[in-house]
PDB file of C-alpha atoms in Angstrom:
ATOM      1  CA  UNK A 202      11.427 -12.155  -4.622  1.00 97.00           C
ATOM      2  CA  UNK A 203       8.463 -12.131  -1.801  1.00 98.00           C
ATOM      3  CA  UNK A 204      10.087 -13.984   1.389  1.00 98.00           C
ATOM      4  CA  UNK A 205       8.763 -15.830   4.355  1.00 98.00           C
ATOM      5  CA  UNK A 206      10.299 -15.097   7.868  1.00 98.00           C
ATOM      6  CA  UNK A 207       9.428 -18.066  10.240  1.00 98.00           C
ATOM      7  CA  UNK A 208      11.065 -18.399  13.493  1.00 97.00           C
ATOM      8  CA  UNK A 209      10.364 -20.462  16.926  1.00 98.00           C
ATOM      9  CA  UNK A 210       8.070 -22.960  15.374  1.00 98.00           C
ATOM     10  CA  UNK A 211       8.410 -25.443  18.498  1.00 98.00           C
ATOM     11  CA  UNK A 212       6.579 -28.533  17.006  1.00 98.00           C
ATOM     12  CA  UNK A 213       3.598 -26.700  16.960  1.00 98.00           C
ATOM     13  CA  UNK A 214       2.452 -28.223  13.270  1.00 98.00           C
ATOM     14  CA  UNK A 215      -0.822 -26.524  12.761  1.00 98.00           C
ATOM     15  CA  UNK A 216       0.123 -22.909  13.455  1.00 98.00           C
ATOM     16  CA  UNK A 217       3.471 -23.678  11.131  1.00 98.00           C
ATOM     17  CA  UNK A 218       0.868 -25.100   8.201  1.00 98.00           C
ATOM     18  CA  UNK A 219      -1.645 -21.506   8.640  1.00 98.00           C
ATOM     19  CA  UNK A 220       1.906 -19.467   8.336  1.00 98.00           C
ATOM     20  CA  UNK A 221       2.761 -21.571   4.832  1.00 98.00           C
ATOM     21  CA  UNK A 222      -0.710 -21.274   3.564  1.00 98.00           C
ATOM     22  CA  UNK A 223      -1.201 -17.603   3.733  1.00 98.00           C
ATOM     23  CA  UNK A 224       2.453 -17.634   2.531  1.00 98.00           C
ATOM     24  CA  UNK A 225       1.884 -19.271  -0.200  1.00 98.00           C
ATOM     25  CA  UNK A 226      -1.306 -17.682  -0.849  1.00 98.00           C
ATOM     26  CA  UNK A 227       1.174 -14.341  -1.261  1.00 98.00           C
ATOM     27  CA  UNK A 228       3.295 -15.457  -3.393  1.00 98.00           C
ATOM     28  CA  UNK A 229       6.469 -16.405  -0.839  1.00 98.00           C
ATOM     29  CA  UNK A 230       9.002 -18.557  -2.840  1.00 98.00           C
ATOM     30  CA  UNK A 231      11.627 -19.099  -0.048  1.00 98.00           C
ATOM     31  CA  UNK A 232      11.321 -19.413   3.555  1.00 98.00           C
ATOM     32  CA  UNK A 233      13.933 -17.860   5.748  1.00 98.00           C
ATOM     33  CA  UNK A 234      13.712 -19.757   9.288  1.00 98.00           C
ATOM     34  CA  UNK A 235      15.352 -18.639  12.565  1.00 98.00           C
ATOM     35  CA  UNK A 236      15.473 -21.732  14.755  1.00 98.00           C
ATOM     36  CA  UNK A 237      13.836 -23.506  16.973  1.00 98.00           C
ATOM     37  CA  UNK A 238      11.719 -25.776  14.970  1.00 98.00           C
ATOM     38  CA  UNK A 239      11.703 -28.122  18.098  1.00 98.00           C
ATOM     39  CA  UNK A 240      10.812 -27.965  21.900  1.00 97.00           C
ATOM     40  CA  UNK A 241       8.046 -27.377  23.944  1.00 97.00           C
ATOM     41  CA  UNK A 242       5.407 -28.977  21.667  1.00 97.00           C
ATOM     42  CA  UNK A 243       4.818 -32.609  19.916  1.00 96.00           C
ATOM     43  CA  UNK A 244       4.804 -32.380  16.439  1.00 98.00           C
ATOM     44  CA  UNK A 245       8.091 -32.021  14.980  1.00 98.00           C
ATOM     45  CA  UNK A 246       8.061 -34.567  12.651  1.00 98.00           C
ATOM     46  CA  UNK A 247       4.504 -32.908  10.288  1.00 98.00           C
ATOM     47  CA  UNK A 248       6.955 -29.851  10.839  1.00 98.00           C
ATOM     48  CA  UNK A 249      10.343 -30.852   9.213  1.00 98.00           C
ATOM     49  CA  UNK A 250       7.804 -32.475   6.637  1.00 98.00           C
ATOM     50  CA  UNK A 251       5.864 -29.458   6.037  1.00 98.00           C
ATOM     51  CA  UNK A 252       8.989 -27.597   5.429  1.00 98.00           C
ATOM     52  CA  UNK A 253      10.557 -30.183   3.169  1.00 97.00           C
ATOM     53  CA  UNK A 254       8.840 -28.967  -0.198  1.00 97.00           C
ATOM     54  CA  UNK A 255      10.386 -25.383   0.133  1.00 98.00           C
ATOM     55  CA  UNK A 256      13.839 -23.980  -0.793  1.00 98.00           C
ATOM     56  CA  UNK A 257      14.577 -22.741   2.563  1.00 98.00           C
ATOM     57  CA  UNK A 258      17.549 -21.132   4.694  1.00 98.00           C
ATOM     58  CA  UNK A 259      17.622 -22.044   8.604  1.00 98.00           C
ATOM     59  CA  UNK A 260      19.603 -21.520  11.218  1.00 98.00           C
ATOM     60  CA  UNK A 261      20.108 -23.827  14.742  1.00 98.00           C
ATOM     61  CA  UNK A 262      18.350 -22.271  17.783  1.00 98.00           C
ATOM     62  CA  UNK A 263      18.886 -22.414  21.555  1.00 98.00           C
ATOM     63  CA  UNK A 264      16.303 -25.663  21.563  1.00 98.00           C
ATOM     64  CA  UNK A 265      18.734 -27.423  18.806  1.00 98.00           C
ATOM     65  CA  UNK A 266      21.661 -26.499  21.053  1.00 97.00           C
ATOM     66  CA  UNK A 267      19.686 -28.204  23.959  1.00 97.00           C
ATOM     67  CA  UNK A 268      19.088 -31.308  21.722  1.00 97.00           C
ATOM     68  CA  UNK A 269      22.356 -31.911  20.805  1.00 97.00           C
ATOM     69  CA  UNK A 270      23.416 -32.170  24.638  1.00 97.00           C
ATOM     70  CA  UNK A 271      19.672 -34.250  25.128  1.00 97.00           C
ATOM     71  CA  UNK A 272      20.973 -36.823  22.727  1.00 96.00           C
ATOM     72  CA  UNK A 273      23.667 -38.322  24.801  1.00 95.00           C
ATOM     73  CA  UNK A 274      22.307 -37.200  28.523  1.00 97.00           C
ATOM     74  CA  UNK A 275      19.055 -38.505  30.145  1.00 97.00           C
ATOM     75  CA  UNK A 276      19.337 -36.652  33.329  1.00 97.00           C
ATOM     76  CA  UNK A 277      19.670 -33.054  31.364  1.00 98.00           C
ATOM     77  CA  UNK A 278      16.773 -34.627  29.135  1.00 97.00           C
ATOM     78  CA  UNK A 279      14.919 -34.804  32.322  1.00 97.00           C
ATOM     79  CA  UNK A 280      15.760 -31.357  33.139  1.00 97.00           C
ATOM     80  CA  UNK A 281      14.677 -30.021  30.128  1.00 97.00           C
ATOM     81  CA  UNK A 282      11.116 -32.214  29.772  1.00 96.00           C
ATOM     82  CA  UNK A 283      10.162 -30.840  33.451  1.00 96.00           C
ATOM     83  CA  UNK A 284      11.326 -26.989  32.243  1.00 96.00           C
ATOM     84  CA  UNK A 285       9.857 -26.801  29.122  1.00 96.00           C
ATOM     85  CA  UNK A 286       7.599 -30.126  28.333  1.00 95.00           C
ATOM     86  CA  UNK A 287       8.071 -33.036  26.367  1.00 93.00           C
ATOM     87  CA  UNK A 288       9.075 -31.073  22.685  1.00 96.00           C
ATOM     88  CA  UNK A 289      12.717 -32.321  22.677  1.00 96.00           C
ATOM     89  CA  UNK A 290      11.564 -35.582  24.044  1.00 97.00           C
ATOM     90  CA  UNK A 291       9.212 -36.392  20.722  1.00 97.00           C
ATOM     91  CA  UNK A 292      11.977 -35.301  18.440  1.00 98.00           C
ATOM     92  CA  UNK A 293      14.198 -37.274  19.725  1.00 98.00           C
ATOM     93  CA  UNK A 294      11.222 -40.339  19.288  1.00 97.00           C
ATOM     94  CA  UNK A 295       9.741 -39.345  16.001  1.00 97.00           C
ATOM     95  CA  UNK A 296      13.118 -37.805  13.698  1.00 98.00           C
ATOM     96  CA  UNK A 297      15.037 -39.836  12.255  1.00 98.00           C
ATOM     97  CA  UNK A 298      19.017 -40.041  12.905  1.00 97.00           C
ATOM     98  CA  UNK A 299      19.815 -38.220   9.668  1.00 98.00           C
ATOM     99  CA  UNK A 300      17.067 -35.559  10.414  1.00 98.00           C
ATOM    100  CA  UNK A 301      18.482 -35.187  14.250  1.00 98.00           C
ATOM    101  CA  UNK A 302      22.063 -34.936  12.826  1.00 98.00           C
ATOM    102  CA  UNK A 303      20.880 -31.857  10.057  1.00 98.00           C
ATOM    103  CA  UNK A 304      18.869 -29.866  13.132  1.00 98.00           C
ATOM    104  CA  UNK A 305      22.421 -30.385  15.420  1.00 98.00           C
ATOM    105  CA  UNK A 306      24.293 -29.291  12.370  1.00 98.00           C
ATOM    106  CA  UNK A 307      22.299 -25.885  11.472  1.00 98.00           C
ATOM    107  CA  UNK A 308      25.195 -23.182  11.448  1.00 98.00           C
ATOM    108  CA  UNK A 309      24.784 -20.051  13.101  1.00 98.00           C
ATOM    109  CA  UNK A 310      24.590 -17.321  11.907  1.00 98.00           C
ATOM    110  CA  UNK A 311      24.050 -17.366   8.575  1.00 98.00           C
ATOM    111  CA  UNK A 312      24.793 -15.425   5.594  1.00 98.00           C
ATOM    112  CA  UNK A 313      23.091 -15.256   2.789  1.00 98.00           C
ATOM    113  CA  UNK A 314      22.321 -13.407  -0.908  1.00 98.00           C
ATOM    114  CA  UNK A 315      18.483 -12.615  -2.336  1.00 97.00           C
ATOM    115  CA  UNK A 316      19.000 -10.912  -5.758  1.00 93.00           C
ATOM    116  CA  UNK A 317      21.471  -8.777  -4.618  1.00 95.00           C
ATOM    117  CA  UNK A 318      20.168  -7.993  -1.014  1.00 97.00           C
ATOM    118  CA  UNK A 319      22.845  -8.938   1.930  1.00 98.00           C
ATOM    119  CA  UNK A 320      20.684 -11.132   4.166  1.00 98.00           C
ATOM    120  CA  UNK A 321      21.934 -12.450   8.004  1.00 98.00           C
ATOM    121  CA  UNK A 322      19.640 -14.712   9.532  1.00 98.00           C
ATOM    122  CA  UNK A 323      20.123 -15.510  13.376  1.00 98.00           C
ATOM    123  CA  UNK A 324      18.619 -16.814  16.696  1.00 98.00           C
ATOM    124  CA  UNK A 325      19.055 -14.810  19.155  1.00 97.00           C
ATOM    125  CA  UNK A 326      21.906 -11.943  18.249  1.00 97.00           C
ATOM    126  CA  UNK A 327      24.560 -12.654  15.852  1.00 97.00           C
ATOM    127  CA  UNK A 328      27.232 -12.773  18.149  1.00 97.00           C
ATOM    128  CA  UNK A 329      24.957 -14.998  20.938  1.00 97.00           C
ATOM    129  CA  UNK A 330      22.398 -17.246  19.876  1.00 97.00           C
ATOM    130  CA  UNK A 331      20.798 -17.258  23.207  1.00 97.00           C
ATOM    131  CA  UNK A 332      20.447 -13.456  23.493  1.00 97.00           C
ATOM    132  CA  UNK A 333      17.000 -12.057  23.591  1.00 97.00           C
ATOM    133  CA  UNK A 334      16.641  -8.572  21.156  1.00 97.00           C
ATOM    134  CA  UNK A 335      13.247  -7.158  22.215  1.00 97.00           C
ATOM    135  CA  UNK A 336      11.176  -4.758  20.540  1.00 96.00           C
ATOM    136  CA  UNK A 337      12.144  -1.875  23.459  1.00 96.00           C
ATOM    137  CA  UNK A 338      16.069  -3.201  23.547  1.00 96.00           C
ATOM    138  CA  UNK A 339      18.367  -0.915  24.161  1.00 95.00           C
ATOM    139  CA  UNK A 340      19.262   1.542  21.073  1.00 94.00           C
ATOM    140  CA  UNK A 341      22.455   1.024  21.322  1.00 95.00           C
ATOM    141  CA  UNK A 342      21.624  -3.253  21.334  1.00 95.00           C
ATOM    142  CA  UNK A 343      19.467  -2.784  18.494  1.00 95.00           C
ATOM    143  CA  UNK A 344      22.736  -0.155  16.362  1.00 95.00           C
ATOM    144  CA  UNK A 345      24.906  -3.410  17.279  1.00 96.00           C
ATOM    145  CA  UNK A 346      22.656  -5.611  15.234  1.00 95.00           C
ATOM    146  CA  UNK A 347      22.699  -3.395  12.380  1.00 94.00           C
ATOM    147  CA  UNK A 348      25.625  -3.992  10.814  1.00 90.00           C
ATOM    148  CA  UNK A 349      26.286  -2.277   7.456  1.00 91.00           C
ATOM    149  CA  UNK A 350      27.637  -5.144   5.703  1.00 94.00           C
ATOM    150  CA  UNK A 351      23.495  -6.575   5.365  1.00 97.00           C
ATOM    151  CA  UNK A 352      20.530  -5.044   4.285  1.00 98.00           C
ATOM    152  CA  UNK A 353      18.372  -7.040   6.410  1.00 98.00           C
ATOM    153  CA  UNK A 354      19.437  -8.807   9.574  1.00 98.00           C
ATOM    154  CA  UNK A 355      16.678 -11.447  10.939  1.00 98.00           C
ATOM    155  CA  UNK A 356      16.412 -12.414  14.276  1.00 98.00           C
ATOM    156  CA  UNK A 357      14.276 -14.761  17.076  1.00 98.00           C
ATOM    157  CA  UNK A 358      14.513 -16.186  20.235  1.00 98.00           C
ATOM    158  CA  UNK A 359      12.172 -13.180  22.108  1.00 98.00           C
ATOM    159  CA  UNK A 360       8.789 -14.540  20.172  1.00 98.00           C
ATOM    160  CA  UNK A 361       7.966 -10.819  19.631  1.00 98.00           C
ATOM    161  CA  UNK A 362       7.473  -9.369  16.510  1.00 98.00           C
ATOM    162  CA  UNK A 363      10.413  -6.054  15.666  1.00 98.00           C
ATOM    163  CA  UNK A 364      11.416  -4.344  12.658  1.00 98.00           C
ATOM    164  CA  UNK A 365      13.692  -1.188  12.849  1.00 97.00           C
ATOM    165  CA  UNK A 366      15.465   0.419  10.057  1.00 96.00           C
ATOM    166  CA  UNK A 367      18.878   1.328  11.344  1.00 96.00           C
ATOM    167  CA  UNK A 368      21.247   3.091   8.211  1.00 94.00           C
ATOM    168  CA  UNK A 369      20.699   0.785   5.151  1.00 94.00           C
ATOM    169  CA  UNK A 370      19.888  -2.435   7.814  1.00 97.00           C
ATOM    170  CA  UNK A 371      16.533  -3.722   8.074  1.00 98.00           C
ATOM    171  CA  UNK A 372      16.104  -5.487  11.594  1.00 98.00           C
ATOM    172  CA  UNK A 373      13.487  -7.837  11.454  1.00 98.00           C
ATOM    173  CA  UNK A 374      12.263 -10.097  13.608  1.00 98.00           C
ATOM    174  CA  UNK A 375       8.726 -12.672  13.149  1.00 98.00           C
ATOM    175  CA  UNK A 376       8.018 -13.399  16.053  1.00 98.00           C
ATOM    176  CA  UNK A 377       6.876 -16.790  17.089  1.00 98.00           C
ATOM    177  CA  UNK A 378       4.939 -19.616  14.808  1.00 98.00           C
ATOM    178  CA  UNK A 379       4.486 -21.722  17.243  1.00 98.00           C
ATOM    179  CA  UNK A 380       4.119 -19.853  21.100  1.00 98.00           C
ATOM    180  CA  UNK A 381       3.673 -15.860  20.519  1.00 97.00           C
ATOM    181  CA  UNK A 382       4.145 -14.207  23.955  1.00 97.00           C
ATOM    182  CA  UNK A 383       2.974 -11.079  23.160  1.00 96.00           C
ATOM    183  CA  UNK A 384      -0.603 -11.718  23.686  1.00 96.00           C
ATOM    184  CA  UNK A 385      -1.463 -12.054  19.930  1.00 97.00           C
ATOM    185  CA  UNK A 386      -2.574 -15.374  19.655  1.00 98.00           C
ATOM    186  CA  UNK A 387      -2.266 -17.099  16.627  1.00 98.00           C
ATOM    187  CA  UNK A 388       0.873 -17.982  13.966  1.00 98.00           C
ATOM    188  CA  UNK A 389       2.935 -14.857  13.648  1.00 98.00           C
ATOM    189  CA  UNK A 390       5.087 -14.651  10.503  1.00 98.00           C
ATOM    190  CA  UNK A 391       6.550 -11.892   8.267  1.00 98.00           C
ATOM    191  CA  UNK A 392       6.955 -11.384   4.544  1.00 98.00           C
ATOM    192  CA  UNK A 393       9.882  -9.615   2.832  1.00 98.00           C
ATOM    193  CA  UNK A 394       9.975  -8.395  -0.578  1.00 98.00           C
ATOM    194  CA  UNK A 395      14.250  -8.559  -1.327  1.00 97.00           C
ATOM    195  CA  UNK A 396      13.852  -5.798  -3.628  1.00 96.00           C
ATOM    196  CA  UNK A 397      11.789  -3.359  -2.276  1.00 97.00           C
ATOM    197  CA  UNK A 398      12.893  -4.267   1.625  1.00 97.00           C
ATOM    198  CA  UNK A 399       8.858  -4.203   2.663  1.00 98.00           C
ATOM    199  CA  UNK A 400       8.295  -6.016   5.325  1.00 98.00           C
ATOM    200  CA  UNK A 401       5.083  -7.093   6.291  1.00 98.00           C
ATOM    201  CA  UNK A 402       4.008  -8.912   9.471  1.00 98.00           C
ATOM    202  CA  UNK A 403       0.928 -11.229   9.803  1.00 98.00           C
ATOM    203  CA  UNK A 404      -0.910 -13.167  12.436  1.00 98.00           C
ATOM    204  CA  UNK A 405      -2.664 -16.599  11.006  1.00 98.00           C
ATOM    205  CA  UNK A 406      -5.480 -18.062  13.207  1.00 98.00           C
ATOM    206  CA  UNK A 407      -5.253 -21.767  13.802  1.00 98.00           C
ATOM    207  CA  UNK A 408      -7.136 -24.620  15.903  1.00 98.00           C
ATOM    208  CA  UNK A 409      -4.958 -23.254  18.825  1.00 98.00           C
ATOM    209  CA  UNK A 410      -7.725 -25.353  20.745  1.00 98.00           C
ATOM    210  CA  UNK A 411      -6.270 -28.598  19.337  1.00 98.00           C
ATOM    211  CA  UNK A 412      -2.930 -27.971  20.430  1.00 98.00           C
ATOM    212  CA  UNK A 413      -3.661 -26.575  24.093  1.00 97.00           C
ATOM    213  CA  UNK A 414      -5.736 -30.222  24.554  1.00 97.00           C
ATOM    214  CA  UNK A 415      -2.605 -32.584  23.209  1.00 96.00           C
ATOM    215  CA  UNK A 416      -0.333 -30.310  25.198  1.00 97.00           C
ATOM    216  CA  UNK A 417      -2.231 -30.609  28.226  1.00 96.00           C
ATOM    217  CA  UNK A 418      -2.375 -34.145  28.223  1.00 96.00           C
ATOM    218  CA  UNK A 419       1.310 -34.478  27.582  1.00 95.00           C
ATOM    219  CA  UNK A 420       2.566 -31.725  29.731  1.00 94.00           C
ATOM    220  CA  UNK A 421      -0.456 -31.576  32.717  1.00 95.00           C
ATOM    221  CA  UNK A 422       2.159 -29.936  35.034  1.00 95.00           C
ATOM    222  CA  UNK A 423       3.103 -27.104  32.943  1.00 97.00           C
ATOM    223  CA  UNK A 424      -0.295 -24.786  32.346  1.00 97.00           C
ATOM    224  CA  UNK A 425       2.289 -22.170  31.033  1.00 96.00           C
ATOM    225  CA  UNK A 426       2.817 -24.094  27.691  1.00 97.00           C
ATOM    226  CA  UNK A 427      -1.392 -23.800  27.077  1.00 96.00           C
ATOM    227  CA  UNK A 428      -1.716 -21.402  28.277  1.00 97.00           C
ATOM    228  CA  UNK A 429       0.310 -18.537  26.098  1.00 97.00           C
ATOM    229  CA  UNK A 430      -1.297 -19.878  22.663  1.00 97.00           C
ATOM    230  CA  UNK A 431      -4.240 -17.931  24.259  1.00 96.00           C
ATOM    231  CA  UNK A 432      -3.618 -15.252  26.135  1.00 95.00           C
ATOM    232  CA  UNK A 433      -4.494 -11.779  25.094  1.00 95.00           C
TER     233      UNK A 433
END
């Protein structure tokens, strides 16, 4: 079965829909998503909507952790609009109760089964969700991850693209739908074939100039949130 790896969508709906298009277009049946499908930008609700028609695996990321303290505290609320824009703020306006409940409630990690492949799906690390895995981590980071009991272990959180074979363990991660920061602009995604263990990475162009205007109307004090979706 052909696989898509989304992670660190962050409201951003029209890079999410370019990363399910050209998924579809290669023949992903499942989507395998590693958090953060809210924060720093304004769409979330086309994004839990775009995601609804697929059979799909996700996990809760460090902006789900921050919404389920947002939901009960306007002054950290505050904090987090002036840190990192208004993202929480909309899905806290646009989801519904029972949709804000299921994004507080994603486990993490999680484990699951592809036709026989061992699969672990994470945020950050799977012993820390908020621990960022780069592409130059330390080996010895990167052996840690690789635990023999999976064949592939995905990860997020660093919005940089990885994959490292380690033993038997494929580490994979995305990178970012929504805000690459590794000068790439554009949707980043990956596709993995469960029986072979391919894995594939792919950048999908979007109107990135669509979402730098909304975002700097909502956001005017923080360039860095525009900024990034272009930067080479």
């Amino acid at each position: 079965m052909k696989v898509a790896l989304l992670g660190d969508i962050h409201g951003n709906h029209l890079a999410l829909q370019a990363a399910l298009d050209s998924a579809k277009t290669l023949g992903a049946e499942r989507l395998l998503i590693t958090g953060d499908l809210v924060g720093y930008y304004g769409r979330p609700k086309e994004v839990l909507a775009m995601l609804e028609p697929w059979k799909r695996d996700m996990v809760r990321g460090n902006h789900e952790e921050m919404l389920i303290k947002a939901r009960s505290d306007a002054v950290f609320l505050a904090g987090v609009d002036s840190k990192f824009g208004i993202g929480l703020r909309r899905a806290l306006e646009q989801l519904s109760a029972q949709q804000l409940d299921q994004l507080c409630a994603l486990p993490h990690p999680l484990e699951i089964e592809i036709g026989g492949r061992r699969i672990q799906i994470c945020h950050g690390s799977p012993w820390d969700i908020d621990q960022y895995i780069y592409p130059d981590a330390d080996p010895k980071l990167l052996e840690r991850c690789a635990s023999p009991d999976f064949d592939v272990v995905v990860l997020g959180h660093t919005h940089h693209p990885l994959h490292r074979q380690i033993g038997r363990c494929h580490i994979v991660n995305p990178g970012s739908v929504g805000q690459p920061r590794n000068r790439r602009p554009g949707a980043s995604w990956a596709l993995l074939d469960s029986e072979s263990l391919e894995v594939r990475h792919f950048v999908e162009p979007y109107d990135i100039a669509s979402v730098v205007g909304e975002t700097r109307t909502a956001n005017p004090q923080l360039s860095y949130l525009w900024e990034v979706l272009e930067r080479r």
